[in-house]
PDB file of C-alpha atoms in Angstrom:
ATOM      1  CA  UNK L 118     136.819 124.905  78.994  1.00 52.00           C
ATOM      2  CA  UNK L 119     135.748 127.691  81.627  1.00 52.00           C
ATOM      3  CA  UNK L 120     132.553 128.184  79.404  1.00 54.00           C
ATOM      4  CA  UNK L 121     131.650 124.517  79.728  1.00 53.00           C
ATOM      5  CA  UNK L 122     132.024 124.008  83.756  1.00 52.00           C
ATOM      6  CA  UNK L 123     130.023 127.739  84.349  1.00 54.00           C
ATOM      7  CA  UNK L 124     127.266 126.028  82.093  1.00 53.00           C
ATOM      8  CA  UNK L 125     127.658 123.069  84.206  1.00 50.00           C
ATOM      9  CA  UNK L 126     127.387 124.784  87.092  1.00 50.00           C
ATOM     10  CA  UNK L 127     124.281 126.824  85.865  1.00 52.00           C
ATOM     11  CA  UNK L 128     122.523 123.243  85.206  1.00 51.00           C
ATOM     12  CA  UNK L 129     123.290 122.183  88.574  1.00 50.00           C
ATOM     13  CA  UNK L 130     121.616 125.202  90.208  1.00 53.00           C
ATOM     14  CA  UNK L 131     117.875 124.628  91.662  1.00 53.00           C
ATOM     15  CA  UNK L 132     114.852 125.632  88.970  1.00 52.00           C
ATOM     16  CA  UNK L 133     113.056 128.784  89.814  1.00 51.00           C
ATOM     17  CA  UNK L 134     109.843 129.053  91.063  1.00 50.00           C
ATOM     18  CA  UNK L 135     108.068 130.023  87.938  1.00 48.00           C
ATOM     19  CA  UNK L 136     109.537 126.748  85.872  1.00 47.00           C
ATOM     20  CA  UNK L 137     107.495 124.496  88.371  1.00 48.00           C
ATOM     21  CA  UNK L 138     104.526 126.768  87.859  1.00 48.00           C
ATOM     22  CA  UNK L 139     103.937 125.551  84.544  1.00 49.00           C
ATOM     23  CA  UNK L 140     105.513 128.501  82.359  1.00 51.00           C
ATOM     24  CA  UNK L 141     107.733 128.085  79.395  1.00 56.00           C
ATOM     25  CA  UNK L 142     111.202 126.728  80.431  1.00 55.00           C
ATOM     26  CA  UNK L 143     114.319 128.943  80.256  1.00 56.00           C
ATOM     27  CA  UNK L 144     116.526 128.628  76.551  1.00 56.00           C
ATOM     28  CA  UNK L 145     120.193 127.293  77.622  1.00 56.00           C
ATOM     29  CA  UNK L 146     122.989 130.110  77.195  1.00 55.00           C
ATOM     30  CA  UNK L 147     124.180 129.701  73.818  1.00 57.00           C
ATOM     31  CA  UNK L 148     128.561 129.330  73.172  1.00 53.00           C
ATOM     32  CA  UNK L 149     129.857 132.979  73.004  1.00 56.00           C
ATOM     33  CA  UNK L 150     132.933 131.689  70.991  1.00 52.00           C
ATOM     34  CA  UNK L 151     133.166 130.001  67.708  1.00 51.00           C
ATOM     35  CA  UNK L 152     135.584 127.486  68.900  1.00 50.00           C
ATOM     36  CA  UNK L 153     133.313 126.346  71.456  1.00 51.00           C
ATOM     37  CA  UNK L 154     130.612 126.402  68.267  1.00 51.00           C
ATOM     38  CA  UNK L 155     133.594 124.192  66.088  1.00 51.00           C
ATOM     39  CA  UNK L 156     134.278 121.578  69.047  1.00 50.00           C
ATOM     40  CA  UNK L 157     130.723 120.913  69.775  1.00 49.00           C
ATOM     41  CA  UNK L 158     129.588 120.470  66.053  1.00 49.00           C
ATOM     42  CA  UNK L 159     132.304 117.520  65.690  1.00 51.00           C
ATOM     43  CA  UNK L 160     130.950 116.025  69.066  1.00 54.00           C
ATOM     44  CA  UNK L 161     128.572 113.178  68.037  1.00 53.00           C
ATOM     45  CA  UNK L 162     124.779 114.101  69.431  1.00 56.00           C
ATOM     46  CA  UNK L 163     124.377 114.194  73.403  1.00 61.00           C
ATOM     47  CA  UNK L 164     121.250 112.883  74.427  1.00 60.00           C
ATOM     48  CA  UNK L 165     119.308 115.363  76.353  1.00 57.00           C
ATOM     49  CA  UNK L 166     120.249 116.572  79.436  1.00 62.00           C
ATOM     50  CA  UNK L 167     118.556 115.849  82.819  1.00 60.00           C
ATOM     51  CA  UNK L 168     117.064 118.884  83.398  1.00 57.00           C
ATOM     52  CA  UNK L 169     115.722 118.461  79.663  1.00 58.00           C
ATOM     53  CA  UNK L 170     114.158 115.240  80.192  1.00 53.00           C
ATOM     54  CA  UNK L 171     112.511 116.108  83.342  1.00 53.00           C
ATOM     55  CA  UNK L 172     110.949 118.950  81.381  1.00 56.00           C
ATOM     56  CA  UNK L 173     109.433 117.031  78.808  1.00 57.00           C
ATOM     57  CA  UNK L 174     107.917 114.303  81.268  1.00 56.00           C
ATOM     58  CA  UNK L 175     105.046 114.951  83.704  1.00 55.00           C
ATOM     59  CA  UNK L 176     106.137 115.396  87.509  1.00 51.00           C
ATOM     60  CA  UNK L 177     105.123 112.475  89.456  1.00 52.00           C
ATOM     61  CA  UNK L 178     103.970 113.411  93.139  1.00 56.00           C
ATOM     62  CA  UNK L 179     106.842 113.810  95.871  1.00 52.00           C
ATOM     63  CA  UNK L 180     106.267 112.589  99.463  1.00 54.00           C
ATOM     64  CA  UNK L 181     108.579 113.624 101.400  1.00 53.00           C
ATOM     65  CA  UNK L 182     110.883 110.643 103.272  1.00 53.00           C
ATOM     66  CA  UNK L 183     112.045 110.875 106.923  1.00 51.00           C
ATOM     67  CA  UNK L 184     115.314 112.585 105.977  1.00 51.00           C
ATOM     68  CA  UNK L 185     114.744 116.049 105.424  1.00 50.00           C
ATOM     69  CA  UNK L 186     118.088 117.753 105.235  1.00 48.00           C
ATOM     70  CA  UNK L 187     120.896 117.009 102.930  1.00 50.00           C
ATOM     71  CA  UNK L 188     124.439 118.694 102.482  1.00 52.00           C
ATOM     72  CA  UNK L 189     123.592 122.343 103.273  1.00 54.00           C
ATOM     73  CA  UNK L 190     120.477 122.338 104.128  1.00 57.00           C
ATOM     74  CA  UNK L 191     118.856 121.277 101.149  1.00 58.00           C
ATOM     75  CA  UNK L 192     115.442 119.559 101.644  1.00 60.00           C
ATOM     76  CA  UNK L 193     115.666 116.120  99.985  1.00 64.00           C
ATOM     77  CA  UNK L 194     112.452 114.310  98.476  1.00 69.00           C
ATOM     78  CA  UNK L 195     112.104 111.183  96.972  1.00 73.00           C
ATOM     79  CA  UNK L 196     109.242 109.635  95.367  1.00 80.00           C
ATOM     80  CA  UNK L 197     107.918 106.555  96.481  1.00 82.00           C
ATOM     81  CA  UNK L 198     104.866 104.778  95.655  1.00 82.00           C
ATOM     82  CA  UNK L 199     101.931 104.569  98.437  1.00 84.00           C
ATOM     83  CA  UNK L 200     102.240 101.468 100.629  1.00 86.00           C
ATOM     84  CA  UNK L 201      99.706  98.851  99.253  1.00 86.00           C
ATOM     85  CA  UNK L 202      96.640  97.989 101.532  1.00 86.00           C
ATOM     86  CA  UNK L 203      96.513  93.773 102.317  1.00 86.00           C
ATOM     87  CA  UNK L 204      92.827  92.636 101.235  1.00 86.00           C
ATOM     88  CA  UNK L 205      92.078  90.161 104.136  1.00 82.00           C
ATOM     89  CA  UNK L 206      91.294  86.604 103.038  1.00 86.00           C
ATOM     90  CA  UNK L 207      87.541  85.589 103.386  1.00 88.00           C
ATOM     91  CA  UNK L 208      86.990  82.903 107.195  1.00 86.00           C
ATOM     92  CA  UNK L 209      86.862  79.853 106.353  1.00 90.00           C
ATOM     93  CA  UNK L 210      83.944  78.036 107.922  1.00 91.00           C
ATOM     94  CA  UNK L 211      86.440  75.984 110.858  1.00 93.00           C
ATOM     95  CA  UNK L 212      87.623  79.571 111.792  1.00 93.00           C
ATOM     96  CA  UNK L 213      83.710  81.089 111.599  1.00 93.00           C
ATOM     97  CA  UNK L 214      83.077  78.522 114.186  1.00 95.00           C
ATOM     98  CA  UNK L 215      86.127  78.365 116.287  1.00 96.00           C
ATOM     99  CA  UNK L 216      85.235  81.990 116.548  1.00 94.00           C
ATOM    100  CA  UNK L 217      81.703  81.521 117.570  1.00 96.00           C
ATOM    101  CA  UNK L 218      82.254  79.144 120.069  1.00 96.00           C
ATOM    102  CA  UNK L 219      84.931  80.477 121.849  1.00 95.00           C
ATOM    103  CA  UNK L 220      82.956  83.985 122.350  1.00 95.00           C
ATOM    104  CA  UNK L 221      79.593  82.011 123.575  1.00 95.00           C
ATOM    105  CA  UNK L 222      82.248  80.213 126.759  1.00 95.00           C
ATOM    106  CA  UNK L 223      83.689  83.767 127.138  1.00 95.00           C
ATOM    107  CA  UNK L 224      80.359  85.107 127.334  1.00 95.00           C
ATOM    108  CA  UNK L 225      78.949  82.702 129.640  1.00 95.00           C
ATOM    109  CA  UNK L 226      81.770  84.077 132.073  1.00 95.00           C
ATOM    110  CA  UNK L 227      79.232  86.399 134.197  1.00 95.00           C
ATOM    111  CA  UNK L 228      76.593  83.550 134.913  1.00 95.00           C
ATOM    112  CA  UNK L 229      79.070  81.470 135.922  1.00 95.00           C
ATOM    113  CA  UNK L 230      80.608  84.236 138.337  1.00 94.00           C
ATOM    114  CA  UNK L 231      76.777  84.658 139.296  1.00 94.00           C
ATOM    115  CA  UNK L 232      76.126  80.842 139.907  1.00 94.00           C
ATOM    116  CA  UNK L 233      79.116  80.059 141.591  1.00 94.00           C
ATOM    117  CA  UNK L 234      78.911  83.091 144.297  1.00 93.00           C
ATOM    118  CA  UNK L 235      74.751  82.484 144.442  1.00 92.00           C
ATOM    119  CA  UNK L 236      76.150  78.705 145.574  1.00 91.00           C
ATOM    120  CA  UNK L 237      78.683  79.709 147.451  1.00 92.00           C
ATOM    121  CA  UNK L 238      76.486  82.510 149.143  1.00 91.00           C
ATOM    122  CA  UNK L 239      73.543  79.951 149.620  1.00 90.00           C
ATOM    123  CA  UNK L 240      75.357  77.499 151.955  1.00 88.00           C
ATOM    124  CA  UNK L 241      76.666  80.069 154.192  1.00 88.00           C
ATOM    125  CA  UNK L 242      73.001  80.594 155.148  1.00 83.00           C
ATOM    126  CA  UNK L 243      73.095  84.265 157.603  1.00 82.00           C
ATOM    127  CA  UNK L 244      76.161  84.903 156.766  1.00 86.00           C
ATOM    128  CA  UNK L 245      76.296  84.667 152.924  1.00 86.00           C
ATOM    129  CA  UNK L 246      74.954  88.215 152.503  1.00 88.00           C
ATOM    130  CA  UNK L 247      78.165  89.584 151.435  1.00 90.00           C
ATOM    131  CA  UNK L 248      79.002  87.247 149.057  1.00 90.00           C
ATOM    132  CA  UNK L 249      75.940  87.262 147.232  1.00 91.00           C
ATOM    133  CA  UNK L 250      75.849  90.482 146.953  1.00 93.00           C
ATOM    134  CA  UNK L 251      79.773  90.932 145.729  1.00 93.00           C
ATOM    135  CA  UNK L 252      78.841  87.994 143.438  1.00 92.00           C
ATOM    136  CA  UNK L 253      75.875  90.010 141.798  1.00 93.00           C
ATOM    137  CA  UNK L 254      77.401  92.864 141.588  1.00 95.00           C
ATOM    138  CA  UNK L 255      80.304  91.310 140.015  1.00 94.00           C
ATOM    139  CA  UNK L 256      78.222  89.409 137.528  1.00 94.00           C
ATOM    140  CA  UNK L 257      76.158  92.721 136.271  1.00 95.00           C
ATOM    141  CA  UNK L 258      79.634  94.415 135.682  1.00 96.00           C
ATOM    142  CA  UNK L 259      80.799  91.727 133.721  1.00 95.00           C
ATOM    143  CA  UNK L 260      77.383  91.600 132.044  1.00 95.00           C
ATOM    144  CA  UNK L 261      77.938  95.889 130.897  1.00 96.00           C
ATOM    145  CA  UNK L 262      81.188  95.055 129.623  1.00 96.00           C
ATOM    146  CA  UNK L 263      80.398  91.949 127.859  1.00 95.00           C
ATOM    147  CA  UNK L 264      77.380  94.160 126.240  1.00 95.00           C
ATOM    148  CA  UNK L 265      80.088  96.583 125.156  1.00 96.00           C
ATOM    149  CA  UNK L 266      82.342  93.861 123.712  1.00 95.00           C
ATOM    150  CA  UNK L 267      79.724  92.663 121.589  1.00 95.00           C
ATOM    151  CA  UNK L 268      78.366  95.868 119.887  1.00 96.00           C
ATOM    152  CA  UNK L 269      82.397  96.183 119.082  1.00 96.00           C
ATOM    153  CA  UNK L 270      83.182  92.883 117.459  1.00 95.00           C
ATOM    154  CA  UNK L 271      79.611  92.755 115.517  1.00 95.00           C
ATOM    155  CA  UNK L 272      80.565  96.126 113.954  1.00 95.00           C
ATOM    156  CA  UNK L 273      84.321  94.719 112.478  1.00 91.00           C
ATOM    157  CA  UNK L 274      83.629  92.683 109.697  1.00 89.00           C
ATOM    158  CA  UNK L 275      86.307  89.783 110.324  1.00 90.00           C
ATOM    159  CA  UNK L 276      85.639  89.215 113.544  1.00 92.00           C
ATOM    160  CA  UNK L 277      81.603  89.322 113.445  1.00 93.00           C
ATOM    161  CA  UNK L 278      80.932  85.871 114.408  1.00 95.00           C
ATOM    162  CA  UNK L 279      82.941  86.129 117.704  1.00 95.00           C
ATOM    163  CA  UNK L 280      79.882  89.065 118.206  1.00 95.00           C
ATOM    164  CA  UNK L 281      77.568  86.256 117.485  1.00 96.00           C
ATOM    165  CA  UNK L 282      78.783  84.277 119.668  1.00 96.00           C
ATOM    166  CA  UNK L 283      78.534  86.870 122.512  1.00 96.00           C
ATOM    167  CA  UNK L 284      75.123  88.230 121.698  1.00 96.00           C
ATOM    168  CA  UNK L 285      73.946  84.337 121.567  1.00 96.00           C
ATOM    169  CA  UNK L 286      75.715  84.040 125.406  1.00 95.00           C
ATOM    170  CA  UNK L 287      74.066  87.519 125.911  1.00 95.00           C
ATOM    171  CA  UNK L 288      70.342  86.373 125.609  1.00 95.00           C
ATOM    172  CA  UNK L 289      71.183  83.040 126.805  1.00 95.00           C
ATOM    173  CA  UNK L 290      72.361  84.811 130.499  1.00 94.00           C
ATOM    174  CA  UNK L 291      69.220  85.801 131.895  1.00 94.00           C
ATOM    175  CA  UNK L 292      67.699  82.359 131.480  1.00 95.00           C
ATOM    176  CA  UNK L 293      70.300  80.278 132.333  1.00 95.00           C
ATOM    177  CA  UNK L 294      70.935  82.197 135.295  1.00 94.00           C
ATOM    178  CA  UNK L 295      66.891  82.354 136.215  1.00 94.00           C
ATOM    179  CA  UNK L 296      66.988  78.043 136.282  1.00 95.00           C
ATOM    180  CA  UNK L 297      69.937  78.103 138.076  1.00 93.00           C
ATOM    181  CA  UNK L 298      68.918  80.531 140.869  1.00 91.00           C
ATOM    182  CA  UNK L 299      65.812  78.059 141.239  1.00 92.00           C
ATOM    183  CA  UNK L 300      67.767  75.003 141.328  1.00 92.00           C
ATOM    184  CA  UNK L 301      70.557  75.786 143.077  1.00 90.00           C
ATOM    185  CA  UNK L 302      69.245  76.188 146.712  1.00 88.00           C
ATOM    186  CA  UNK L 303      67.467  72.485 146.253  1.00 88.00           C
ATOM    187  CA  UNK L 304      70.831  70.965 145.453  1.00 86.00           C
ATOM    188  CA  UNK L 305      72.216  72.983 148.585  1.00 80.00           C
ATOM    189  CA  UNK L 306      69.271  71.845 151.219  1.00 74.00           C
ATOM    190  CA  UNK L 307      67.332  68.763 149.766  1.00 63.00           C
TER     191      UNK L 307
END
């Protein structure tokens, strides 16, 4: 009986170093006694042990988990399989142009800043100065970032038509704002 819990004790201790390395496993201590010999011959067959299957299988990768200890200080490592990536769903063509449109208004916001202060700044007359210069400088600030915006969302693949819409508001800016700089002061003093 003492024979059978030291061998199940000696099964229970960690592997050495050289098993993992790839080297020819270990034979099991054999019974010293012929009764042990007798009982186990008139057991019927034990599958194989643990440490005997994981021998005979390949050993999958370990990750190690977020626990690190267990019982005495033990590190503890259990396999687990690699999360799996999402594959995002192709737009549709509604959300390709809800998208688009709702980058060009965002990226009309500097021309309107620019228009509205250039109006504002306009019917002051003398003492507009300030506010169309605030209002310009505003306007190219807003211009910089919305550059930088747009070089970001055209270089992510989902979101590329919202960088459409931008670089469409982009070049549409100068021109927009050119007209309304000319028309603005007639409206203002016909």
């Amino acid at each position: 009986m003492q024979d059978d819990e030291n061998q199940f004790e000696q099964e229970e201790q960690p592997r050495p170093d050289r098993e993992t390395e790839g080297s020819q496993p270990e034979p099991e201590p054999q019974p010293t006694s012929k009764e042990d010999d007798d009982s186990k011959s008139e057991q019927e067959p034990q599958p194989p042990s643990e440490r005997e299957a994981e021998e005979s299988q390949p050993e999958p990768q370990l990750q190690p988990t977020s626990e690190n200890v267990v019982g005495e200080g033990q590190p503890q490592q259990r396999l687990q399989a690699p999360p799996a990536v999402p594959i995002p769903l192709p737009l549709t063509a509604r959300q390709k142009r809800w998208q688009y449109f709702l980058s060009l208004v965002l990226g009309l916001i500097p021309v309107i800043v620019l228009l509205v202060t250039y109006g504002i700044g306009i019917a002051q007359g003398q003492n507009g100065l300030g506010t169309l210069v605030n209002g310009g400088l505003d306007a190219v600030f807003l211009y910089v970032i919305e550059l930088i915006v747009m070089i970001v969302f055209l270089t992510n693949k989902q979101r590329r038509f919202v960088g459409y819409g931008l670089l469409t508001a982009f070049l549409v800016t100068p021109v927009v704002t050119a007209i309304g700089c000319t028309v603005i002061p007639n409206l203002i003093h016909p």
